[in-house]
Each structure stands twice: as C-alpha cells, then as structure tokens.
Amino acid sequence: MPEVISRAAPPAPETDEAPARRTAAQRVIQLLDAVWRPALLLVLLVFGWWAITAAEVFPAYLVPAPGDVANELIEEREMLARHTWVTTYETVLGFLLAAAIGMLAAVLIVYSPTLEKALYPLILFAQVIPKIAIAPILVVWFGFGPMPKVILAVLIAFFPVVVSGVAGLRSTDPELLDLSATMGASRWKTFRKIRFPNALPHLLSGLKVAVTLAVVGAVVGEFVGADEGLGYVLLLASGNLNSSLLFADLILMSALGVVLFVMVEVAEKLLIPWHASRRQGVPLTTS
Amino acid sequence: MPETMTTQPAAAAGEQRAATTIDITDLTCTFTSKRKRTTALTDVSLSVEAGEFVSIVGPSGCGKSTLLKIVAGLVPPSSGDVRLLGNPVTGPQREIGFAFQRAALLEWRGVRANILLQAEMRNMDKRQAAARADQLIELTGLTGFESALPHELSGGMQQRVALCRALLHEPPVLLMDEPFGALDALTREHMNVELHRIWRETGTTVVLVTHSIAEAVYLGQRVVVMTPRPGRIERVYDVDLPAVRDYGATMSSSTFEELAREIRVLLGASGHHG
Ligand SMILES: Nc1ncnc2c1ncn2[C@@H]1O[C@H](COP(=O)(O)OP(=O)(O)O)[C@@H](O)[C@H]1O
Ligand SMILES: [Mg+2]
C-alpha cells in the first residue's frame, strides 16, 4: 500500500521523538517573554506607591514608603523568616491533607452512588459554613499550636479538590471504559491507567485554587489565636500601628501564595505536558 | 444454531482454526429510562462464520451500536441468545478487539504506548506484545510516529492506532463501530483498502458497522441491512465479489454497482415506510 504510507508520512518526520523538544536558549527567551510584562507592571506600581509617599499624600503611619518596608524586611528578617516558616508549614500541610482527602472523597463519590448521597451534603455543608466562625471553636479544642490552622486550611482548600476530582473522574470517555472492560482489566487497573490520568487536568486546576485558599485558611487560623505565624505578626503590627511591618508582612503572605501556586503549576507542567492547556508547538500533521 | 460449535476450515492457510463464530438468536433489546421505552432491537438473528467479514448498514438509531455492544457483552439483551465462539455471552468478552467511531486513544500516551495498553490490561507477555506492536505499526504505516501523541496525528492515523490496539492480542473476532465515520472520503478509501488487506492477512472474523454502502459492499462478504423503529434485520445480501478485491476494479464492477443500488433502494424505501 505505498500510496497510503506516503500519505501518512508528513514532510519531515526526522526522529522517533516526533514532537520537537525546545533548546535551553529557547526556554530562557520564553521565560523572559512571560516575565517582562508582570515585572514592568510591578515596577510601575512600586513607583506609583513611592510617588504617593514622597508627595506625602497620606501620613507615613498609614502608608509607609517602599524603602521603609524594604528596611523592615531586611532588619527583621530573622523574626519574619521564622514566622513565614510557621505559616508555610501550616499551609503546605493543610494543602497536602486537603489534596489527599479531597481526592479520596472524589474517588468514593464517583465509584459509589450510595457514598455520593451520604458524602455530598456533608461536603457541601463543610464548604458553606463560614470558616472564620469555626476558627474560635477549633482554637478552643486544639489550642494555640499549628493544629487548628492546619484544620482550617484543609477545610477551606479541600472543596475545590473534591469538585475538580469528581469532574475529572467523570469526564472519562465511556467508550474507553467499555474498551477496558473487553480487555478484562480490573477496576483498579482501569483507574490507574485510564481514569486517574484522564482526571489529572481537572484535578490540577482544582489544586491550583486549593493551594491559594490554603494560605487563607492558615492565616485566618492565626488571626483567631496564635503566638506565631504571619497572621499573628499582622495582628501585632496592626495593634502597634507599625505600618512598615504590616506591609512587609502582607508582601510575605502574598509571596507565599504565589510561590506555592507556581509550584503547583510546575507540577502541572511535568504531569500533564500532553494536555491541550499545556501544549506548545504546532501539530505534526493536519487533516 | 447448533452448527456454531463445529470448527471451520481456515480460508487461506488450510489449517484448522477454532470456531470463531458469532451466533445471535431471536435477540431483543429494550432500553427503559424515566418515562421512555426504546426498543433498540427486535427479532435479530444472525450468525457469523469463522474468518468471515460481515458489514452492517442501516440508518442512525436502528440499533447497530447496540448490537455490537451486546455481542461484546457490554450491554445485556432483554431476551434472546448470544454466543461468541460457542460460549454464551454473559459479561464483557475478552476474545474480541473493539474499535469505535472516535479513536478513543489515551491523550497522554504516544502511538506505541496506546497500542500497548491492550497488552498491559491483559497482562500479556511484554516482549511478545512489543514485537507484535512493531509489526502492526509497520503494517499500518505508522512507522516514525511511535512516540507521537494523539493530538499530533491526523484523524486517519488515530484510527490506525485504534485498529492496531484492537488487533494487538490477535483477537479471533474484531468488532468495528463506524470506525471510519469521522474521516474524509479520501482517507476513508485508503483505510478501507488497508482494512481489507489486514483482514486477508490475519484471517480475523470482522463485523463492521458502517453508514457507507460502498464501504459495506467493498469490504463485506455479506452485507446485513438493518431498519429502525424498531431495529431489526431487513435483509442479508451475499456479496458476489472475489475474496481479494482491488479497490478501483471493485468499485467499477457491475456486481458492486447493482448491489449498492439495491441496498440504497431498500434503505430509501424502508426510510419512508418505517
Ligand atoms: N444506553 C441507552 N439508553 C437508552 N437508549 C439507548 C441506549 N443506547 C441506545 N439507545 C437507543 O437505542 C436505539 C439504537 O441506538 P444505537 O444502537 O446507538 O443505534 P445506531 O448505532 O444504529 O445509530 C436508539 O434509539 C437509541 O436512542
Ligand atoms: Mg451507532
């Protein structure tokens, strides 16, 4: 069938590794391309901030100058690092637990209609109850340690994991499941080789939302009752009208959220390079 | 139909082969959903001999897909008897290869890994499966694309991958549900020629569901014409064409044209009355 084969072959299938891999130089260029716009915006914002404080539009105890905040970050670095570490630890632990519990709940919901009926109302209830309202109860129960913060982070972060996990697991092509049945595959094998990888794109979107929410959970927990963490420092700074420290603390909180978000994005890039949302380059063939 | 149990002499090689027959007797299938009952199939009887190529044509909704799924054990029939290779069909059948209209490939796997899913799911011998995959890749002209992901392939190539996957375990029976329905006319012709060659070379029993009368007649040794509401077999035609068929010559032969016209008329007529 020579004409079929020639039709199938595209202009230049040079290697077995059909999709071309990018070189290091191209990667750097791409990174710079992605970074320069937000970087420019950030510079403009800081400049605007500086301009406002230089013109003394507001008193310095309300809006500190960028330089003062930078000073605060440098001078108090040891204290701030310690508290940042505490919040990071609570957030990451909460996020990981939320991811694990959320995925487990999603699997149970998808595989068992009975459990779905039992779990869904419970999960919805856990979601709609105001987290700030239960924070004091958690502090009463578990004290000032990291425990209530971790629990709050879990409570606030696991809902998007469940929802995205269920959507992902349900999005499996029914024909693939039929196919799997005719291959005599066990449920577990079908889950491992078909359903779970297929759910990953959905799941990772959920995890990105969850990780930013986990920061909120941990900080809210620290607001209510803590003797360490960025939320505690924020309350302290606010009580002392120390606006430089307050701003420095805010910057660290945001940075924490951004760093964790980027880490999940990197995980996404590594886990699902095949997905449409992650594709780079043009298709090999058309038609 | 008890004759199913007897073994059939192999078409080409002359060696004995196990009975690869589908036997369907008085099959009825009714779907009941909330406040709706759909009779997808009534009084369907059909038997397919070992090594035979049977095409099924019919308008949408006449139960073609349902029929294939019942044979595969994926849908339980309401009544009737279905046997595959002499055994009653009670659950999903492992002795088949299944190909669908959409290639249904795993997006995250390359061509070769997609084909090898079949081997992993069945716990086949790794080395043997790999060798067989390479053979099929070559047979279907996918060489050079072993690690290309599905989105990097054309529709025709995706269908080839699905076909390789369906053939990897050398199933005695291949069930195909409009496998080329989504392809353009030209690619479809090429795929028809390829499928004909693969069928000749492997001696697999094939049941092909299609919308295309030309495809059905070119490929099939028999063409089953189905009509809808309720889905049933209207007629079964024997295709009086040579076993090895050249595409161009077959298409322009008078036997082909007459049969195709007859089927077209039958489908047109039943479309108005049924
Ligand atoms: N799972 C199902 N539940 C309810 N009705 C179904 C189901 N599968 C098929 N049907 C109905 O059965 C009839 C035949 O469907 P199908 O076998 O897909 O036809 P075809 O493949 O010939 O187009 C249609 O009317 C369809 O709506
Ligand atoms: Mg169909």
Coordinates of C-alpha atoms and ligand atoms in Angstrom, one line a residue:
Chain A
M1 CA 0.0 0.0 0.0
P2 CA 2.6 2.5 -1.0
E3 CA 0.3 5.4 -1.5
V4 CA -1.2 5.0 1.9
I5 CA 2.1 5.1 3.6
S6 CA 3.3 8.1 1.6
R7 CA 0.1 9.9 2.6
A8 CA 0.6 9.1 6.2
A9 CA 4.2 10.4 6.3
P10 CA 4.4 14.2 6.8
P11 CA 7.1 16.3 5.2
A12 CA 9.9 15.6 7.6
P13 CA 9.5 13.0 10.4
E14 CA 13.2 13.2 11.2
T15 CA 13.2 11.3 14.5
D16 CA 11.3 8.8 16.5
E17 CA 10.8 11.5 19.1
A18 CA 8.2 13.2 16.9
P19 CA 7.4 16.4 18.9
A20 CA 10.5 18.6 18.8
R21 CA 12.0 19.5 22.2
R22 CA 13.0 23.1 22.9
T23 CA 16.6 24.1 23.5
A24 CA 17.8 25.8 26.6
A25 CA 18.1 29.2 24.8
Q26 CA 14.6 29.0 23.6
R27 CA 13.5 28.2 27.2
V28 CA 15.2 31.3 28.5
I29 CA 13.7 33.5 25.8
Q30 CA 10.3 32.1 26.6
L31 CA 10.7 32.7 30.3
L32 CA 11.7 36.3 29.7
D33 CA 8.8 36.7 27.4
A34 CA 6.4 35.5 30.1
V35 CA 8.0 37.6 32.8
W36 CA 8.7 41.1 31.4
R37 CA 5.1 42.3 31.4
P38 CA 4.2 41.5 35.0
A39 CA 7.6 42.7 36.0
L40 CA 7.1 46.0 34.3
L41 CA 3.7 46.4 35.9
L42 CA 5.2 45.7 39.3
V43 CA 7.9 48.3 38.8
L44 CA 5.2 50.8 37.8
L45 CA 3.1 50.0 40.9
V46 CA 6.1 50.4 43.3
F47 CA 7.0 53.6 41.6
G48 CA 3.4 54.9 42.0
W49 CA 3.5 53.8 45.6
W50 CA 6.8 55.6 46.1
A51 CA 5.5 58.7 44.4
I52 CA 2.4 58.8 46.7
T53 CA 4.6 58.6 49.8
A54 CA 7.2 61.0 48.5
A55 CA 4.4 63.6 47.9
E56 CA 3.2 62.8 51.4
V57 CA -0.4 62.4 50.3
F58 CA -1.1 60.2 53.3
P59 CA 0.7 60.3 56.7
A60 CA 3.6 57.8 57.0
Y61 CA 1.9 55.8 59.7
L62 CA -0.9 54.9 57.3
V63 CA 1.1 54.4 54.1
P64 CA 4.8 53.6 54.6
A65 CA 7.4 54.3 51.9
P66 CA 8.6 51.4 49.9
G67 CA 12.1 52.0 51.3
D68 CA 10.8 51.7 54.9
V69 CA 9.1 48.5 54.1
A70 CA 12.2 47.1 52.5
N71 CA 14.2 48.2 55.5
E72 CA 11.8 46.4 57.8
L73 CA 12.1 43.2 55.6
I74 CA 15.9 43.4 56.0
E75 CA 16.2 44.4 59.6
E76 CA 13.5 42.0 60.9
R77 CA 14.5 39.2 58.5
E78 CA 15.2 36.6 61.2
M79 CA 11.9 37.2 63.0
L80 CA 10.0 37.4 59.7
A81 CA 11.6 34.2 58.4
R82 CA 10.6 32.3 61.5
H83 CA 7.0 33.4 61.2
T84 CA 6.9 32.8 57.4
W85 CA 8.2 29.3 58.1
V86 CA 5.4 28.6 60.5
T87 CA 2.7 29.8 58.1
T88 CA 4.3 27.9 55.2
Y89 CA 4.4 24.7 57.2
E90 CA 0.7 25.1 58.2
T91 CA -0.3 25.9 54.7
V92 CA 1.6 23.1 53.0
L93 CA 0.5 20.5 55.5
G94 CA -3.1 21.7 55.1
F95 CA -2.9 21.7 51.4
L96 CA -1.4 18.2 51.2
L97 CA -4.1 16.9 53.5
A98 CA -6.8 18.7 51.6
A99 CA -5.4 17.2 48.3
A100 CA -5.4 13.7 49.8
I101 CA -8.7 13.8 51.5
G102 CA -10.3 15.6 48.5
M103 CA -9.1 13.1 46.0
L104 CA -10.2 10.2 48.2
A105 CA -13.7 11.8 48.6
A106 CA -13.8 12.3 44.8
V107 CA -13.0 8.6 44.1
L108 CA -15.6 7.4 46.7
I109 CA -18.2 9.7 45.2
V110 CA -17.6 8.6 41.6
Y111 CA -17.4 4.9 42.4
S112 CA -20.2 4.6 44.9
P113 CA -23.7 6.2 44.4
T114 CA -24.5 5.3 48.0
L115 CA -21.5 7.1 49.3
E116 CA -22.2 10.0 47.0
K117 CA -25.6 10.5 48.6
A118 CA -24.0 10.3 52.0
L119 CA -20.9 12.5 51.4
Y120 CA -22.2 15.2 49.1
P121 CA -24.4 17.0 51.6
L122 CA -21.7 16.7 54.2
I123 CA -19.0 18.2 51.9
L124 CA -21.3 21.0 50.9
F125 CA -22.1 21.8 54.5
A126 CA -18.4 21.8 55.3
Q127 CA -17.9 24.2 52.4
V128 CA -20.8 26.7 53.1
I129 CA -20.1 27.0 56.9
P130 CA -18.1 30.2 57.4
K131 CA -14.6 29.2 58.3
I132 CA -14.0 32.3 60.3
A133 CA -16.9 31.3 62.5
I134 CA -15.5 27.9 63.4
A135 CA -11.9 29.1 63.8
P136 CA -12.5 30.1 67.5
I137 CA -14.0 26.7 68.2
L138 CA -11.0 25.0 66.7
V139 CA -8.7 27.1 68.9
V140 CA -10.7 26.1 72.0
W141 CA -10.5 22.5 71.0
F142 CA -6.9 22.3 69.8
G143 CA -5.1 25.2 71.5
F144 CA -2.7 27.8 70.0
G145 CA -0.5 25.3 68.2
P146 CA -0.5 24.7 64.4
M147 CA -3.3 22.1 64.6
P148 CA -6.3 24.4 64.3
K149 CA -4.6 26.4 61.4
V150 CA -3.9 23.1 59.5
I151 CA -7.5 22.0 60.0
L152 CA -8.8 25.4 58.7
A153 CA -6.5 25.2 55.7
V154 CA -7.8 21.7 55.0
L155 CA -11.5 22.8 55.4
I156 CA -11.1 25.7 53.1
A157 CA -8.9 24.0 50.5
F158 CA -10.5 20.6 50.0
F159 CA -13.7 21.6 48.4
P160 CA -12.2 22.6 45.0
V161 CA -10.2 19.4 45.1
V162 CA -13.3 17.3 45.5
V163 CA -15.3 19.2 42.8
S164 CA -12.5 19.1 40.3
G165 CA -11.6 15.5 41.1
V166 CA -15.2 14.4 40.6
A167 CA -15.5 16.3 37.3
G168 CA -12.2 14.8 36.1
L169 CA -13.0 11.2 37.0
R170 CA -16.5 11.6 35.4
S171 CA -15.0 13.0 32.2
T172 CA -13.6 9.6 31.1
D173 CA -14.7 8.6 27.6
P174 CA -17.4 5.9 28.2
E175 CA -16.0 4.1 25.1
L176 CA -12.6 3.8 26.8
L177 CA -14.3 2.3 29.8
D178 CA -16.1 -0.2 27.5
L179 CA -12.8 -1.0 25.8
S180 CA -11.2 -1.5 29.2
A181 CA -14.0 -4.0 30.1
T182 CA -13.4 -6.0 26.9
M183 CA -9.7 -6.1 27.8
G184 CA -10.6 -7.8 31.1
A185 CA -9.0 -5.1 33.1
S186 CA -9.7 -4.8 36.8
R187 CA -11.3 -1.7 38.3
W188 CA -8.0 -0.7 39.9
K189 CA -6.1 -1.1 36.6
T190 CA -8.8 0.9 34.8
F191 CA -8.5 3.6 37.4
R192 CA -4.7 3.7 37.4
K193 CA -4.2 3.6 33.6
I194 CA -7.3 5.4 32.3
R195 CA -9.5 7.2 34.8
F196 CA -6.9 8.8 37.0
P197 CA -4.5 10.2 34.3
N198 CA -7.6 11.4 32.5
A199 CA -8.8 13.3 35.6
L200 CA -5.4 15.0 36.2
P201 CA -6.0 18.1 34.1
H202 CA -9.2 18.9 36.0
L203 CA -7.6 17.9 39.3
L204 CA -4.7 20.2 38.9
S205 CA -6.9 23.2 38.2
G206 CA -8.6 22.4 41.5
L207 CA -5.3 22.0 43.2
K208 CA -4.2 25.5 42.0
V209 CA -7.3 27.0 43.5
A210 CA -6.8 24.9 46.7
V211 CA -3.2 26.0 47.3
T212 CA -4.1 29.7 47.3
L213 CA -7.1 29.0 49.6
A214 CA -4.9 27.0 52.0
V215 CA -2.8 30.2 52.7
V216 CA -6.0 32.0 53.6
G217 CA -7.1 29.2 55.9
A218 CA -3.8 29.2 57.7
V219 CA -3.7 33.0 58.1
V220 CA -7.3 33.1 59.3
G221 CA -6.4 30.5 61.9
E222 CA -3.5 32.6 63.1
F223 CA -5.8 35.7 63.4
V224 CA -8.0 33.9 65.8
G225 CA -5.5 32.5 68.1
A226 CA -1.8 32.1 67.7
D227 CA 1.6 33.2 69.1
E228 CA 3.5 32.7 65.8
G229 CA 2.9 32.9 62.0
L230 CA 2.4 35.7 59.5
G231 CA -1.2 36.2 60.6
Y232 CA -0.1 36.7 64.2
V233 CA 2.6 39.2 63.1
L234 CA 0.0 41.1 61.1
L235 CA -2.3 41.5 64.2
L236 CA 0.7 42.6 66.2
A237 CA 1.8 45.2 63.7
S238 CA -1.7 46.5 63.4
G239 CA -2.0 46.8 67.2
N240 CA 1.2 48.8 67.3
L241 CA 0.3 50.9 64.2
N242 CA 3.6 49.7 62.7
S243 CA 2.6 50.1 59.1
S244 CA 6.0 49.2 57.7
L245 CA 5.9 45.8 59.4
L246 CA 2.3 45.4 58.4
F247 CA 3.2 46.0 54.7
A248 CA 6.2 43.8 54.9
D249 CA 4.1 41.0 56.4
L250 CA 1.5 41.4 53.6
I251 CA 4.2 41.1 51.0
L252 CA 5.4 37.9 52.5
M253 CA 1.9 36.4 52.7
S254 CA 1.4 37.2 49.0
A255 CA 4.8 35.9 48.1
L256 CA 4.0 32.7 49.9
G257 CA 0.8 32.2 47.9
V258 CA 2.5 33.0 44.6
V259 CA 5.4 30.6 45.3
L260 CA 3.1 27.8 46.2
F261 CA 0.8 28.4 43.2
V262 CA 3.8 28.4 40.9
M263 CA 5.0 25.1 42.4
V264 CA 1.6 23.5 41.6
E265 CA 1.9 25.0 38.1
V266 CA 5.3 23.4 37.7
A267 CA 3.9 20.1 38.9
E268 CA 1.1 20.5 36.3
K269 CA 3.7 21.1 33.5
L270 CA 5.5 18.0 34.5
L271 CA 2.5 15.8 35.0
I272 CA 0.3 16.7 32.0
P273 CA 2.6 18.0 29.2
W274 CA 0.2 16.2 26.8
H275 CA -2.9 18.2 27.8
A276 CA -4.3 20.9 25.5
S277 CA -3.8 23.6 28.1
R278 CA 0.0 22.8 28.2
R279 CA 0.7 22.2 24.5
Q280 CA 3.3 24.1 22.7
G281 CA 4.2 23.9 19.1
V282 CA 2.2 23.0 16.0
P283 CA 0.6 19.7 15.2
L284 CA 2.7 17.4 13.1
T285 CA 0.0 16.7 10.5
T286 CA -3.3 18.2 9.6
S287 CA -6.5 16.7 8.2
Chain B
M1 CA -28.0 -22.6 15.5
P2 CA -26.0 -25.5 16.9
E3 CA -23.6 -25.7 13.9
T4 CA -21.7 -22.9 15.5
M5 CA -19.8 -25.4 17.6
T6 CA -18.2 -27.1 14.7
T7 CA -14.8 -25.8 13.6
Q8 CA -14.4 -24.1 10.3
P9 CA -11.6 -24.8 7.9
A10 CA -9.4 -21.7 7.6
A11 CA -10.0 -19.7 4.5
A12 CA -6.4 -19.3 3.2
A13 CA -3.9 -21.4 5.1
G14 CA -5.9 -24.6 5.1
E15 CA -5.1 -25.2 8.7
Q16 CA -7.7 -26.0 11.4
R17 CA -8.8 -23.0 13.4
A18 CA -11.1 -22.9 16.5
A19 CA -14.7 -21.9 15.9
T20 CA -14.7 -18.1 15.6
T21 CA -18.4 -17.7 15.2
I22 CA -20.9 -15.2 16.5
D23 CA -24.3 -16.7 16.9
I24 CA -27.3 -14.5 17.7
T25 CA -30.8 -15.9 18.0
D26 CA -34.1 -14.0 18.5
L27 CA -32.4 -11.1 20.1
T28 CA -34.5 -8.3 21.6
C29 CA -33.1 -5.3 23.4
T30 CA -35.3 -2.6 25.1
F31 CA -33.9 0.4 27.0
T32 CA -36.1 1.8 29.7
S33 CA -35.3 5.2 31.1
K34 CA -37.6 7.6 33.0
R35 CA -41.0 7.5 31.2
K36 CA -39.4 6.3 28.0
R37 CA -39.1 2.8 26.5
T38 CA -36.9 2.4 23.4
T39 CA -36.9 -0.9 21.6
A40 CA -33.4 -0.8 20.1
L41 CA -33.6 -4.3 18.6
T42 CA -36.3 -6.9 17.9
D43 CA -36.1 -10.4 16.5
V44 CA -32.5 -10.2 15.4
S45 CA -30.9 -13.5 14.4
L46 CA -27.5 -13.7 12.7
S47 CA -24.6 -16.0 12.6
V48 CA -21.1 -15.1 11.5
E49 CA -18.7 -17.8 10.5
A50 CA -15.1 -18.0 11.3
G51 CA -12.9 -15.8 9.2
E52 CA -16.0 -14.1 7.7
F53 CA -16.3 -10.3 7.1
V54 CA -19.8 -9.1 7.7
S55 CA -20.9 -5.5 7.1
I56 CA -23.9 -4.0 8.8
V57 CA -25.5 -0.9 7.3
G58 CA -28.6 1.0 8.4
P59 CA -29.8 4.5 9.3
S60 CA -28.9 6.0 12.6
G61 CA -30.8 4.7 15.6
C62 CA -31.5 1.2 14.1
G63 CA -29.5 -0.4 16.9
K64 CA -26.2 -1.2 15.1
S65 CA -24.1 0.0 18.0
T66 CA -26.3 -1.7 20.5
L67 CA -26.0 -5.0 18.5
L68 CA -22.2 -4.8 18.6
K69 CA -22.2 -4.0 22.3
I70 CA -24.4 -6.9 23.1
V71 CA -22.0 -9.2 21.2
A72 CA -19.2 -7.7 23.2
G73 CA -21.1 -8.3 26.4
L74 CA -21.2 -4.6 27.3
V75 CA -25.0 -4.4 27.1
P76 CA -27.2 -7.2 28.4
P77 CA -30.0 -8.1 25.9
S78 CA -33.6 -8.1 27.1
S79 CA -34.2 -11.6 25.6
G80 CA -32.6 -13.9 23.1
D81 CA -29.4 -15.9 22.9
V82 CA -26.0 -14.6 22.0
R83 CA -23.0 -16.8 21.7
L84 CA -19.4 -15.9 20.9
L85 CA -17.0 -18.7 20.0
G86 CA -19.6 -21.1 21.2
N87 CA -19.9 -19.7 24.7
P88 CA -23.0 -17.8 25.9
V89 CA -22.2 -14.1 26.3
T90 CA -23.0 -13.0 29.9
G91 CA -20.4 -10.3 30.6
P92 CA -17.7 -8.3 28.8
Q93 CA -16.0 -10.5 26.4
R94 CA -12.2 -10.7 26.2
E95 CA -11.9 -12.6 23.0
I96 CA -12.6 -9.6 20.9
G97 CA -11.0 -6.4 19.5
F98 CA -13.2 -3.4 19.6
A99 CA -12.8 -0.2 17.5
F100 CA -15.1 2.8 17.7
Q101 CA -16.0 5.8 15.6
R102 CA -13.9 8.0 17.7
A103 CA -10.4 6.5 18.1
A104 CA -10.7 6.7 21.9
L105 CA -7.0 6.9 22.4
L106 CA -5.3 7.9 25.7
E107 CA -4.2 11.5 25.1
W108 CA -1.2 11.2 27.3
R109 CA 0.3 8.2 25.6
G110 CA 2.3 8.0 22.4
V111 CA 1.2 5.8 19.5
R112 CA 3.2 2.7 20.7
A113 CA 2.1 3.1 24.3
N114 CA -1.5 3.5 23.2
I115 CA -1.3 0.2 21.3
L116 CA 0.4 -1.5 24.2
L117 CA -2.5 -0.5 26.6
Q118 CA -4.1 -3.7 25.3
A119 CA -1.1 -5.8 26.5
E120 CA -0.9 -4.1 29.9
M121 CA -4.6 -4.6 30.6
R122 CA -4.4 -8.2 29.6
N123 CA -1.1 -8.9 31.3
M124 CA 0.3 -10.2 28.0
D125 CA 3.9 -11.2 27.7
K126 CA 5.8 -7.9 27.4
R127 CA 8.4 -8.9 24.8
Q128 CA 5.8 -10.7 22.6
A129 CA 3.4 -7.7 22.8
A130 CA 6.2 -5.3 21.9
A131 CA 7.2 -7.3 18.8
R132 CA 3.6 -7.6 17.7
A133 CA 3.1 -3.8 18.2
D134 CA 6.1 -3.1 16.0
Q135 CA 4.7 -5.5 13.4
L136 CA 1.3 -3.7 13.4
I137 CA 2.9 -0.3 13.4
E138 CA 4.7 -1.3 10.2
L139 CA 1.6 -2.9 8.7
T140 CA -0.5 0.2 9.2
G141 CA 2.2 2.6 8.0
L142 CA 2.7 4.3 11.4
T143 CA 6.5 3.8 11.4
G144 CA 8.2 7.0 12.5
F145 CA 5.3 8.1 14.7
E146 CA 5.8 5.6 17.6
S147 CA 6.0 8.3 20.2
A148 CA 3.8 10.9 18.7
L149 CA 0.9 11.9 20.9
P150 CA -2.7 11.5 19.6
H151 CA -3.2 15.3 19.1
E152 CA -0.2 15.3 16.8
L153 CA -1.8 12.8 14.5
S154 CA -4.4 13.1 11.7
G155 CA -7.8 11.5 12.1
G156 CA -6.8 8.7 9.8
M157 CA -3.6 8.0 11.7
Q158 CA -5.5 8.0 15.0
Q159 CA -7.9 5.4 13.6
R160 CA -4.9 3.3 12.6
V161 CA -3.6 3.4 16.1
A162 CA -7.0 2.3 17.4
L163 CA -7.0 -0.5 14.8
C164 CA -3.6 -1.7 15.9
R165 CA -4.7 -1.6 19.6
A166 CA -7.7 -3.7 18.7
L167 CA -5.5 -6.2 16.8
L168 CA -2.6 -6.5 19.3
H169 CA -3.8 -9.5 21.1
E170 CA -4.7 -11.3 17.8
P171 CA -8.4 -11.5 18.7
P172 CA -10.4 -14.1 16.8
V173 CA -13.2 -11.5 16.4
L174 CA -12.9 -7.8 15.5
L175 CA -15.9 -5.6 16.1
M176 CA -15.9 -2.2 14.5
D177 CA -18.5 0.5 15.0
E178 CA -18.3 3.1 12.2
P179 CA -14.5 3.3 12.6
F180 CA -14.1 5.5 9.6
G181 CA -17.2 7.6 10.0
A182 CA -15.2 10.7 11.1
L183 CA -12.7 10.6 8.2
D184 CA -12.7 12.5 5.0
A185 CA -13.7 10.5 1.9
L186 CA -10.1 10.0 0.6
T187 CA -8.6 8.9 3.9
R188 CA -11.6 6.6 4.3
E189 CA -10.9 4.9 1.0
H190 CA -7.3 4.3 2.0
M191 CA -8.4 2.9 5.3
N192 CA -10.9 0.6 3.6
V193 CA -8.1 -0.8 1.4
E194 CA -5.9 -1.3 4.4
L195 CA -8.6 -3.0 6.5
H196 CA -9.3 -5.3 3.6
R197 CA -5.6 -6.2 3.4
I198 CA -5.4 -6.7 7.2
W199 CA -8.4 -8.9 7.2
R200 CA -6.9 -11.0 4.3
E201 CA -3.6 -11.3 6.2
T202 CA -4.9 -12.1 9.7
G203 CA -8.0 -14.2 8.9
T204 CA -9.8 -12.4 11.7
T205 CA -13.6 -12.6 11.8
V206 CA -14.8 -9.0 11.3
V207 CA -18.1 -7.4 12.0
L208 CA -18.1 -3.8 10.6
V209 CA -20.9 -1.3 11.3
T210 CA -21.0 1.5 8.8
H211 CA -23.1 4.2 7.3
S212 CA -21.4 3.9 3.9
I213 CA -23.0 1.4 1.5
A214 CA -19.8 1.5 -0.7
E215 CA -17.7 0.6 2.3
A216 CA -20.1 -2.2 3.4
V217 CA -20.1 -3.8 -0.1
Y218 CA -16.4 -3.4 -0.8
L219 CA -15.3 -4.9 2.5
G220 CA -18.1 -7.4 3.3
Q221 CA -18.6 -11.0 2.2
R222 CA -22.1 -10.4 3.4
V223 CA -24.0 -7.2 4.0
V224 CA -26.7 -7.0 6.7
V225 CA -29.2 -4.3 6.1
M226 CA -31.0 -3.0 9.2
T227 CA -34.0 -0.8 9.5
P228 CA -35.1 1.3 12.5
R229 CA -38.1 1.7 14.8
P230 CA -37.8 -1.0 16.0
G231 CA -34.3 -2.0 14.9
R232 CA -34.3 -5.3 13.0
I233 CA -32.5 -7.0 10.2
E234 CA -34.3 -6.2 6.9
R235 CA -32.2 -8.3 4.6
V236 CA -28.9 -10.1 4.3
Y237 CA -27.0 -9.9 1.0
D238 CA -24.2 -12.2 -0.1
V239 CA -21.6 -10.2 -1.9
D240 CA -20.7 -12.0 -5.0
L241 CA -17.2 -10.5 -5.4
P242 CA -13.8 -12.2 -5.4
A243 CA -12.2 -12.7 -2.0
V244 CA -9.3 -10.4 -2.8
R245 CA -10.6 -7.1 -4.0
D246 CA -8.8 -4.3 -5.8
Y247 CA -10.5 -1.1 -4.8
G248 CA -10.8 0.6 -8.2
A249 CA -11.8 -2.6 -10.1
T250 CA -14.4 -3.5 -7.4
M251 CA -15.9 0.0 -7.4
S252 CA -16.4 0.0 -11.2
S253 CA -17.6 -3.6 -11.4
S254 CA -21.3 -4.1 -12.3
T255 CA -21.8 -6.6 -9.4
F256 CA -20.8 -3.9 -7.0
E257 CA -22.9 -1.2 -8.6
E258 CA -26.0 -3.4 -8.7
L259 CA -25.7 -4.5 -5.1
A260 CA -25.0 -1.0 -3.9
R261 CA -28.0 0.3 -5.8
E262 CA -30.3 -2.4 -4.4
I263 CA -29.2 -1.7 -0.9
R264 CA -29.7 2.0 -1.4
V265 CA -33.2 1.5 -2.7
L266 CA -34.0 -0.8 0.2
L267 CA -32.8 1.7 2.7
G268 CA -34.6 4.5 1.0
A269 CA -37.9 2.6 0.8
S270 CA -37.7 1.5 4.4
G271 CA -36.8 5.0 5.4
H272 CA -40.2 6.2 4.1
H273 CA -42.4 3.5 5.5
G274 CA -40.8 2.5 8.7
Ligands
LIG1 N1 -27.9 3.3 26.9 C1 -29.0 3.6 26.2 N2 -30.1 4.0 26.9 C2 -31.3 4.3 26.3 N3 -31.5 4.2 25.0 C3 -30.4 3.8 24.2 C4 -29.2 3.5 24.8 N4 -28.3 3.1 23.8 C5 -29.0 3.2 22.7 N5 -30.3 3.6 22.9 C6 -31.4 3.8 21.9 O1 -31.4 2.7 21.1 C7 -31.6 3.0 19.8 C8 -30.5 2.4 18.9 O2 -29.3 3.0 19.3 P1 -27.9 2.7 18.6 O3 -27.6 1.2 18.8 O4 -26.9 3.6 19.1 O5 -28.2 2.9 17.0 P2 -27.2 3.1 15.8 O6 -25.8 2.7 16.3 O7 -27.7 2.2 14.8 O8 -27.3 4.5 15.4 C9 -31.6 4.5 19.7 O9 -33.0 4.9 19.6 C10 -31.0 4.9 20.9 O10 -31.6 6.2 21.4
MG2 MG -24.0 3.9 16.4

